[in-house]
XYZ file of C-alpha atoms in Angstrom:
493
model
C 0.000 0.000 0.000
C 2.881 2.381 0.695
C 3.969 2.069 -2.940
C 0.462 2.288 -4.375
C -0.697 5.294 -2.360
C 1.514 7.929 -4.060
C 0.371 6.749 -7.490
C -3.298 7.066 -6.489
C -2.716 10.547 -5.097
C -0.657 11.688 -8.091
C -3.476 13.737 -9.720
C -4.121 15.536 -6.416
C -0.517 16.213 -5.452
C 0.746 16.974 -8.969
C 0.516 20.779 -8.465
C 2.490 20.400 -5.240
C 5.145 18.318 -6.992
C 5.433 20.932 -9.745
C 5.881 23.624 -7.106
C 8.582 21.580 -5.373
C 10.325 21.042 -8.719
C 10.566 24.755 -9.428
C 11.437 25.524 -5.796
C 14.309 23.056 -5.949
C 16.029 25.197 -8.570
C 16.026 28.259 -6.302
C 16.257 26.640 -2.865
C 17.303 22.988 -3.074
C 17.599 22.532 0.699
C 14.065 23.768 1.311
C 12.737 21.510 -1.438
C 14.612 18.554 0.041
C 13.110 19.237 3.454
C 9.608 19.449 2.005
C 10.150 16.155 0.206
C 11.370 14.450 3.392
C 8.266 15.604 5.260
C 5.836 14.902 2.408
C 6.964 11.343 1.644
C 5.908 9.783 4.989
C 2.648 11.725 4.963
C 1.496 10.145 1.702
C 2.945 6.647 2.250
C 3.624 5.440 5.783
C 0.937 7.337 7.714
C -2.053 6.167 5.589
C -0.720 2.607 5.723
C -0.467 2.664 9.520
C -3.906 4.271 9.897
C -5.802 1.809 7.667
C -7.210 -1.469 8.983
C -9.945 -3.777 7.739
C -12.029 -6.596 9.173
C -13.883 -9.409 7.382
C -16.426 -11.409 9.393
C -19.515 -13.508 8.715
C -21.683 -10.407 9.235
C -19.811 -7.517 7.619
C -16.725 -6.052 5.972
C -15.367 -2.970 7.727
C -12.539 -0.605 6.754
C -11.153 2.063 9.097
C -8.902 4.777 7.685
C -7.731 8.327 8.291
C -5.782 10.110 11.002
C -7.368 13.492 11.653
C -10.551 12.726 9.747
C -11.429 9.179 10.729
C -13.603 7.209 8.320
C -15.332 3.890 8.927
C -16.900 2.133 5.914
C -19.033 -0.935 6.584
C -20.789 -3.318 4.203
C -23.191 -5.880 5.609
C -22.803 -9.311 4.069
C -26.471 -9.544 3.114
C -26.222 -6.202 1.260
C -23.260 -7.093 -0.963
C -24.285 -7.164 -4.634
C -21.000 -7.050 -6.561
C -17.265 -7.388 -6.020
C -14.781 -5.760 -8.392
C -11.024 -6.256 -8.379
C -8.755 -3.785 -10.172
C -5.003 -3.944 -10.695
C -3.095 -0.978 -12.079
C 0.416 -1.371 -13.405
C 1.862 -0.671 -9.952
C -0.522 -3.179 -8.369
C 0.456 -5.857 -10.893
C 4.181 -5.331 -10.352
C 3.712 -5.712 -6.593
C 1.260 -8.642 -6.873
C -1.610 -6.627 -5.377
C -5.211 -5.841 -6.306
C -7.776 -3.241 -5.324
C -11.101 -4.691 -4.147
C -14.319 -2.651 -4.442
C -17.344 -4.107 -2.662
C -20.681 -2.828 -3.979
C -23.799 -2.807 -1.821
C -27.470 -2.366 -2.633
C -27.226 1.421 -2.313
C -27.513 3.620 -5.398
C -24.568 5.765 -4.285
C -21.025 4.739 -5.138
C -19.871 6.403 -1.906
C -21.439 3.456 -0.075
C -18.893 1.074 -1.601
C -16.227 -0.416 0.637
C -12.742 -0.331 -0.876
C -9.647 -2.333 0.064
C -6.892 -0.374 -1.654
C -4.165 -3.002 -1.857
C -4.382 -6.682 -0.878
C -2.671 -9.777 -2.209
C -3.921 -11.027 -5.576
C -4.807 -14.541 -4.405
C -6.390 -13.169 -1.245
C -8.513 -10.785 -3.338
C -9.752 -13.716 -5.433
C -10.646 -15.779 -2.366
C -12.294 -12.764 -0.742
C -14.438 -12.241 -3.833
C -15.670 -15.853 -3.726
C -16.398 -15.568 -0.025
C -18.257 -12.253 -0.130
C -20.609 -12.846 -3.057
C -24.089 -13.888 -1.868
C -23.903 -17.051 -3.985
C -20.285 -17.775 -3.135
C -19.211 -21.297 -2.277
C -16.663 -20.373 0.382
C -17.944 -20.926 3.925
C -15.215 -19.192 5.916
C -13.370 -15.918 5.602
C -10.057 -16.393 3.766
C -6.822 -16.039 5.659
C -4.542 -13.283 4.397
C -1.394 -14.945 3.145
C 0.551 -15.941 0.029
C -0.608 -19.559 0.191
C -4.298 -18.810 -0.338
C -5.486 -20.968 -3.244
C -8.187 -19.995 -5.692
C -11.192 -22.346 -5.508
C -12.100 -24.283 -8.624
C -15.303 -23.377 -10.451
C -17.089 -24.787 -13.443
C -16.852 -21.984 -16.006
C -18.870 -21.294 -19.145
C -17.230 -18.660 -21.320
C -19.976 -16.534 -22.887
C -17.745 -14.143 -24.837
C -14.051 -13.591 -25.401
C -12.245 -10.682 -27.065
C -11.302 -11.128 -30.712
C -9.077 -8.781 -32.755
C -11.883 -8.248 -35.284
C -13.768 -6.309 -32.610
C -11.290 -3.457 -33.079
C -13.090 -2.308 -36.222
C -15.899 -0.973 -34.030
C -13.619 1.178 -31.878
C -13.557 4.313 -34.115
C -17.353 4.517 -33.811
C -17.502 4.466 -30.013
C -17.211 7.278 -27.506
C -13.806 6.026 -26.342
C -12.051 7.704 -29.266
C -13.630 11.076 -28.578
C -12.833 10.765 -24.883
C -9.218 9.843 -25.642
C -8.877 12.716 -28.125
C -10.346 15.152 -25.599
C -7.963 13.879 -22.912
C -4.940 14.233 -25.205
C -6.039 17.724 -26.266
C -6.587 18.789 -22.650
C -3.219 17.444 -21.536
C -1.503 19.091 -24.500
C -3.169 22.431 -23.788
C -2.162 22.277 -20.125
C 1.394 21.306 -21.055
C 1.625 24.127 -23.608
C 0.308 26.649 -21.097
C 2.746 25.476 -18.417
C 5.800 25.859 -20.655
C 4.520 28.830 -22.697
C 4.391 26.937 -25.987
C 1.390 28.750 -27.441
C 3.575 31.349 -29.140
C 5.724 28.608 -30.687
C 2.641 26.809 -31.999
C 1.217 30.078 -33.331
C 4.448 30.887 -35.186
C 4.521 27.382 -36.666
C 0.904 27.731 -37.765
C 1.600 31.073 -39.458
C 4.570 29.519 -41.253
C 2.510 26.595 -42.517
C -0.225 28.959 -43.671
C 2.275 31.042 -45.627
C 3.680 27.934 -47.311
C 0.189 26.739 -48.197
C -0.793 30.080 -49.672
C -1.147 28.651 -53.189
C -3.139 25.597 -52.066
C -6.940 25.898 -52.462
C -8.885 26.343 -49.246
C -11.033 23.289 -50.035
C -7.940 21.078 -50.187
C -6.705 22.424 -46.848
C -10.099 21.777 -45.249
C -10.292 18.227 -46.637
C -6.755 17.411 -45.500
C -7.481 18.833 -42.056
C -10.704 16.852 -41.671
C -9.040 13.640 -42.856
C -6.163 14.204 -40.438
C -8.501 14.782 -37.503
C -10.582 11.701 -38.365
C -7.456 9.558 -38.762
C -6.030 10.778 -35.450
C -9.367 10.108 -33.744
C -9.468 6.608 -35.235
C -5.974 5.790 -33.999
C -6.780 7.107 -30.524
C -10.030 5.113 -30.532
C -8.230 1.870 -31.317
C -5.618 2.621 -28.656
C -8.288 3.392 -26.049
C -10.215 0.234 -26.968
C -7.098 -1.917 -26.644
C -6.197 -0.392 -23.273
C -9.724 -0.815 -21.916
C -10.917 -4.125 -23.374
C -7.883 -6.193 -24.319
C -8.307 -9.719 -23.001
C -12.015 -9.172 -22.365
C -13.711 -12.319 -21.069
C -17.284 -12.780 -19.876
C -17.924 -16.059 -18.092
C -20.645 -17.732 -16.059
C -19.709 -19.722 -12.969
C -21.481 -22.482 -11.114
C -21.778 -20.297 -8.011
C -24.450 -18.207 -9.764
C -22.241 -15.298 -10.816
C -21.172 -13.569 -14.006
C -17.542 -12.448 -14.182
C -16.108 -9.929 -16.580
C -12.356 -9.401 -16.915
C -10.730 -6.803 -19.164
C -7.787 -4.420 -19.546
C -4.259 -4.338 -20.927
C -2.319 -2.172 -18.474
C -4.935 -1.813 -15.737
C -6.909 -5.038 -15.385
C -10.441 -5.073 -13.985
C -12.456 -8.083 -12.863
C -16.133 -7.585 -11.966
C -18.330 -10.241 -10.376
C -22.131 -9.906 -10.523
C -24.842 -11.930 -8.845
C -27.139 -13.193 -11.618
C -30.093 -13.076 -9.246
C -29.777 -9.269 -9.250
C -30.038 -8.897 -13.035
C -33.467 -7.707 -14.196
C -32.819 -7.378 -17.926
C -30.391 -6.116 -20.557
C -29.837 -2.900 -22.504
C -28.744 -2.879 -26.153
C -27.036 0.201 -27.620
C -26.399 0.417 -31.364
C -24.729 3.738 -32.276
C -25.821 5.152 -35.609
C -22.364 4.863 -37.200
C -21.891 1.327 -35.873
C -25.097 -0.123 -37.313
C -23.767 -0.506 -40.901
C -20.944 -2.599 -39.412
C -23.453 -4.724 -37.442
C -21.982 -3.890 -34.063
C -23.443 -2.963 -30.676
C -22.692 -2.805 -26.981
C -24.598 -4.621 -24.235
C -25.219 -3.724 -20.598
C -27.073 -5.494 -17.836
C -29.994 -3.916 -15.992
C -29.221 -4.738 -12.376
C -29.889 -3.622 -8.829
C -27.263 -2.103 -6.556
C -24.656 0.610 -7.063
C -23.789 -0.714 -10.539
C -27.061 -0.071 -12.327
C -25.756 -0.785 -15.846
C -22.701 -3.064 -15.582
C -20.999 -3.732 -18.893
C -21.632 -7.129 -20.439
C -20.023 -6.511 -23.839
C -17.960 -3.679 -25.319
C -18.637 -2.789 -28.984
C -18.817 -6.246 -30.568
C -20.508 -8.108 -33.473
C -24.274 -8.508 -33.262
C -24.070 -12.303 -33.298
C -21.980 -12.168 -30.118
C -24.403 -9.658 -28.593
C -27.338 -11.947 -29.394
C -25.590 -14.946 -27.845
C -24.781 -13.098 -24.621
C -28.220 -11.488 -24.328
C -29.894 -14.889 -24.749
C -27.606 -16.410 -22.113
C -28.179 -13.601 -19.607
C -31.843 -12.709 -20.134
C -33.226 -15.868 -21.712
C -34.985 -13.857 -24.427
C -32.215 -12.041 -26.222
C -33.563 -13.006 -29.642
C -36.450 -10.592 -29.034
C -34.103 -7.751 -28.171
C -33.469 -6.841 -31.814
C -36.685 -8.258 -33.212
C -39.582 -6.212 -34.578
C -41.549 -4.132 -32.094
C -45.140 -2.937 -32.105
C -45.289 0.410 -33.884
C -46.892 3.337 -32.089
C -49.705 5.416 -33.647
C -49.205 7.810 -36.546
C -49.493 10.665 -34.075
C -46.185 9.518 -32.585
C -44.568 9.890 -36.010
C -45.983 13.409 -36.354
C -44.478 14.339 -32.995
C -41.051 13.221 -34.205
C -41.384 15.446 -37.289
C -42.763 18.446 -35.415
C -39.671 18.322 -33.216
C -37.044 17.774 -35.913
C -38.149 19.917 -38.865
C -38.549 23.229 -36.969
C -35.043 22.819 -35.604
C -33.719 22.311 -39.117
C -35.570 25.429 -40.289
C -34.035 27.456 -37.475
C -30.561 26.281 -38.503
C -31.401 27.276 -42.066
C -31.215 30.900 -40.960
C -27.409 30.601 -40.986
C -26.925 29.943 -44.748
C -29.689 32.437 -45.602
C -27.971 35.095 -43.509
C -24.672 34.215 -45.173
C -26.248 34.680 -48.606
C -27.660 38.041 -47.502
C -24.136 39.106 -46.536
C -22.728 38.049 -49.906
C -21.479 34.506 -49.225
C -22.365 31.882 -50.315
C -24.420 32.101 -53.491
C -28.208 31.759 -53.453
C -28.010 28.262 -54.961
C -25.534 27.137 -52.292
C -27.658 28.657 -49.526
C -30.813 26.940 -50.788
C -28.898 23.664 -51.084
C -27.854 23.960 -47.441
C -31.460 24.626 -46.430
C -32.645 21.606 -48.410
C -29.990 19.370 -46.866
C -30.865 20.544 -43.337
C -34.597 19.992 -43.802
C -34.117 16.615 -45.492
C -31.654 15.561 -42.804
C -34.065 16.580 -40.044
C -36.884 14.642 -41.695
C -34.675 11.564 -42.118
C -33.639 11.667 -38.454
C -37.275 12.075 -37.408
C -38.272 9.002 -39.408
C -35.337 7.058 -37.926
C -36.395 7.981 -34.392
C -39.925 6.821 -35.108
C -38.718 3.500 -36.505
C -36.685 2.935 -33.330
C -39.746 3.714 -31.196
C -41.963 0.843 -30.106
C -42.521 -1.956 -27.621
C -42.988 -5.699 -27.521
C -44.409 -7.991 -24.868
C -42.976 -11.504 -24.608
C -43.616 -14.386 -22.285
C -41.116 -13.180 -19.688
C -40.185 -9.628 -20.590
C -41.113 -6.210 -21.909
C -38.952 -4.802 -24.714
C -38.930 -0.998 -25.009
C -37.551 0.911 -27.984
C -36.621 4.538 -27.313
C -37.267 7.318 -29.893
C -33.578 8.111 -30.369
C -31.230 8.313 -33.339
C -29.051 5.522 -31.975
C -31.018 2.346 -31.321
C -31.634 1.736 -27.627
C -33.550 -1.380 -26.629
C -34.307 -2.164 -22.991
C -35.477 -5.659 -22.083
C -37.054 -5.772 -18.609
C -38.173 -8.958 -16.925
C -41.809 -8.860 -15.905
C -41.000 -9.784 -12.318
C -38.575 -6.842 -12.188
C -41.359 -4.293 -12.803
C -42.771 -3.129 -9.469
C -45.118 -0.304 -10.478
C -46.563 1.904 -13.200
C -47.234 5.564 -13.803
C -48.732 7.508 -16.693
C -47.478 10.897 -17.850
C -48.906 13.094 -20.583
C -48.064 16.598 -21.714
C -50.578 19.025 -23.175
C -49.342 18.189 -26.672
C -49.667 14.444 -26.026
C -53.203 14.773 -24.684
C -54.289 16.629 -27.816
C -53.302 13.565 -29.873
C -54.474 10.868 -27.459
C -50.953 9.783 -26.489
C -49.324 9.104 -23.134
C -45.981 7.942 -21.778
C -46.321 4.727 -19.782
C -43.503 4.460 -17.222
C -42.475 1.088 -15.796
C -40.909 1.392 -12.352
C -38.117 -0.971 -11.327
C -35.503 -1.241 -8.619
C -32.858 -1.880 -11.281
C -31.118 0.208 -13.899
C -32.612 3.642 -14.535
C -35.489 2.706 -12.187
C -37.988 4.268 -14.633
C -38.397 3.110 -18.243
C -40.847 5.009 -20.403
C -42.895 3.621 -23.284
C -43.102 6.948 -25.113
C -46.074 8.176 -27.155
C -48.247 5.093 -26.836
C -52.020 5.199 -27.327
C -53.843 5.687 -24.022
C -55.949 2.542 -24.314
C -52.952 0.463 -25.373
C -51.035 1.760 -22.353
C -53.668 0.516 -19.914
C -53.849 -2.853 -21.666
C -50.076 -3.248 -21.645
C -49.785 -2.451 -17.943
C -52.677 -4.794 -17.122
C -51.117 -7.622 -19.149
C -47.844 -7.382 -17.212
C -49.184 -6.577 -13.728
C -52.842 -7.701 -13.689
C -53.247 -7.811 -9.911
C -51.808 -4.316 -9.632
C -53.662 -2.631 -12.499
C -57.055 -4.349 -12.799
C -58.553 -2.660 -9.698
C -57.966 0.672 -11.431
C -59.708 -0.526 -14.595
C -63.089 -1.219 -12.957
C -66.226 -0.125 -14.835
C -66.736 3.619 -14.646
C -70.158 5.293 -14.960
C -68.629 8.095 -16.974
C -68.878 7.887 -20.794
C -66.092 5.971 -22.467
C -63.479 8.000 -24.325
C -60.446 7.013 -26.322
C -58.218 6.893 -23.262
C -60.768 6.772 -20.443
C -59.086 3.724 -18.923
C -55.853 5.621 -18.507
C -57.796 8.696 -17.347
C -59.447 6.633 -14.587
C -56.091 5.127 -13.708
C -54.503 8.596 -13.533
C -57.320 10.019 -11.363
C -57.118 7.217 -8.847
């Protein structure tokens, strides 16, 4: 722990280290004294002040000197155990153990910063509610990992890398590199050097058409983003393995430099969530998350991977994965109109930009009208795509919900995981006889909306899934029947 602690605190103490570095040039003795005092404070003292206890009833960690902190996780509240090993951890044969409870807040997690690798594995098997270990493991190098029957559901393949440029990892990596570069340039006053270099390149490219410069710049940015995406994907998901064990758990292991192993209790999974980004759909790729209870509401089941792998894993986890990408019941035509009334006005507002440019002399009228046409057509196409993604489907065990988004989002919720219903309707929805039926659950987002569904269909859908809960609200009403009177009675009561 003494070796790991400085690495964990590096982002927080980096400004202090920079100050010591510059102070050492002017006053080396003072800097040396500060270093001698600072080193024990960030290494030895936290190690001496941290203790933990594992019993049949709880896991408790005490830490801190001036500000004492006691974190406790009851055994019956443990929902997941995650082990993480950074490069420093791996060199020292240590792992970080994060114990997740049923609370929605990550601050309720209990963390063991650095324990032996084999001990961490044995502790994971002991702490999981379905674990086979009957006694707390003894901390020592001779702790053996218990044998389990393992079914590998998915394993990383190099062909998965083709999906990486179309995920958010590339943008996040590019943003991180840009932010670090900007901070580095500001620290060492490199902005003037970069500006001079840019002016020089512009002067040399004076005879090159602007269109060529723009195309080259865009291609360069896209290529750099693609390379960073692949690098981020490799660092995050290299060696990815999802397996099912005979103790009733799912285990996911991934990472090249920093390895992460997450163990989930299958009894806490209430469904799955499919995400197909718009740019990834032509390549037949998607990512899959579980809908679970506890602090980890959407634990990762699959990174961007082929659809056949996604189907296999979703079937294995939910039992009805084949229906996750199947056809859904379309919502009324009024739902389509709502998609268009939201998209087209936005496109018309953006059309003010090319029209204003034409009024100021650039571009030409034909170019401005072409931009307007492209914006309106693009808005209409996106509206139609959102409507096609909208829908629902009721199966023997689950409810499949399609969200009205550009990227395809499908949520599959087990019927027994739905604990309540509510109906929402805006003024615009009521004018067209539509409502949003919200399924309440203790897992995932905790509220999943079936958007813009007909009022009568909403009451029938809720009654089909939760008859004992909904039927009392659908009793005969002396008032005249209307298109959505059932939902109106349900809402009033």
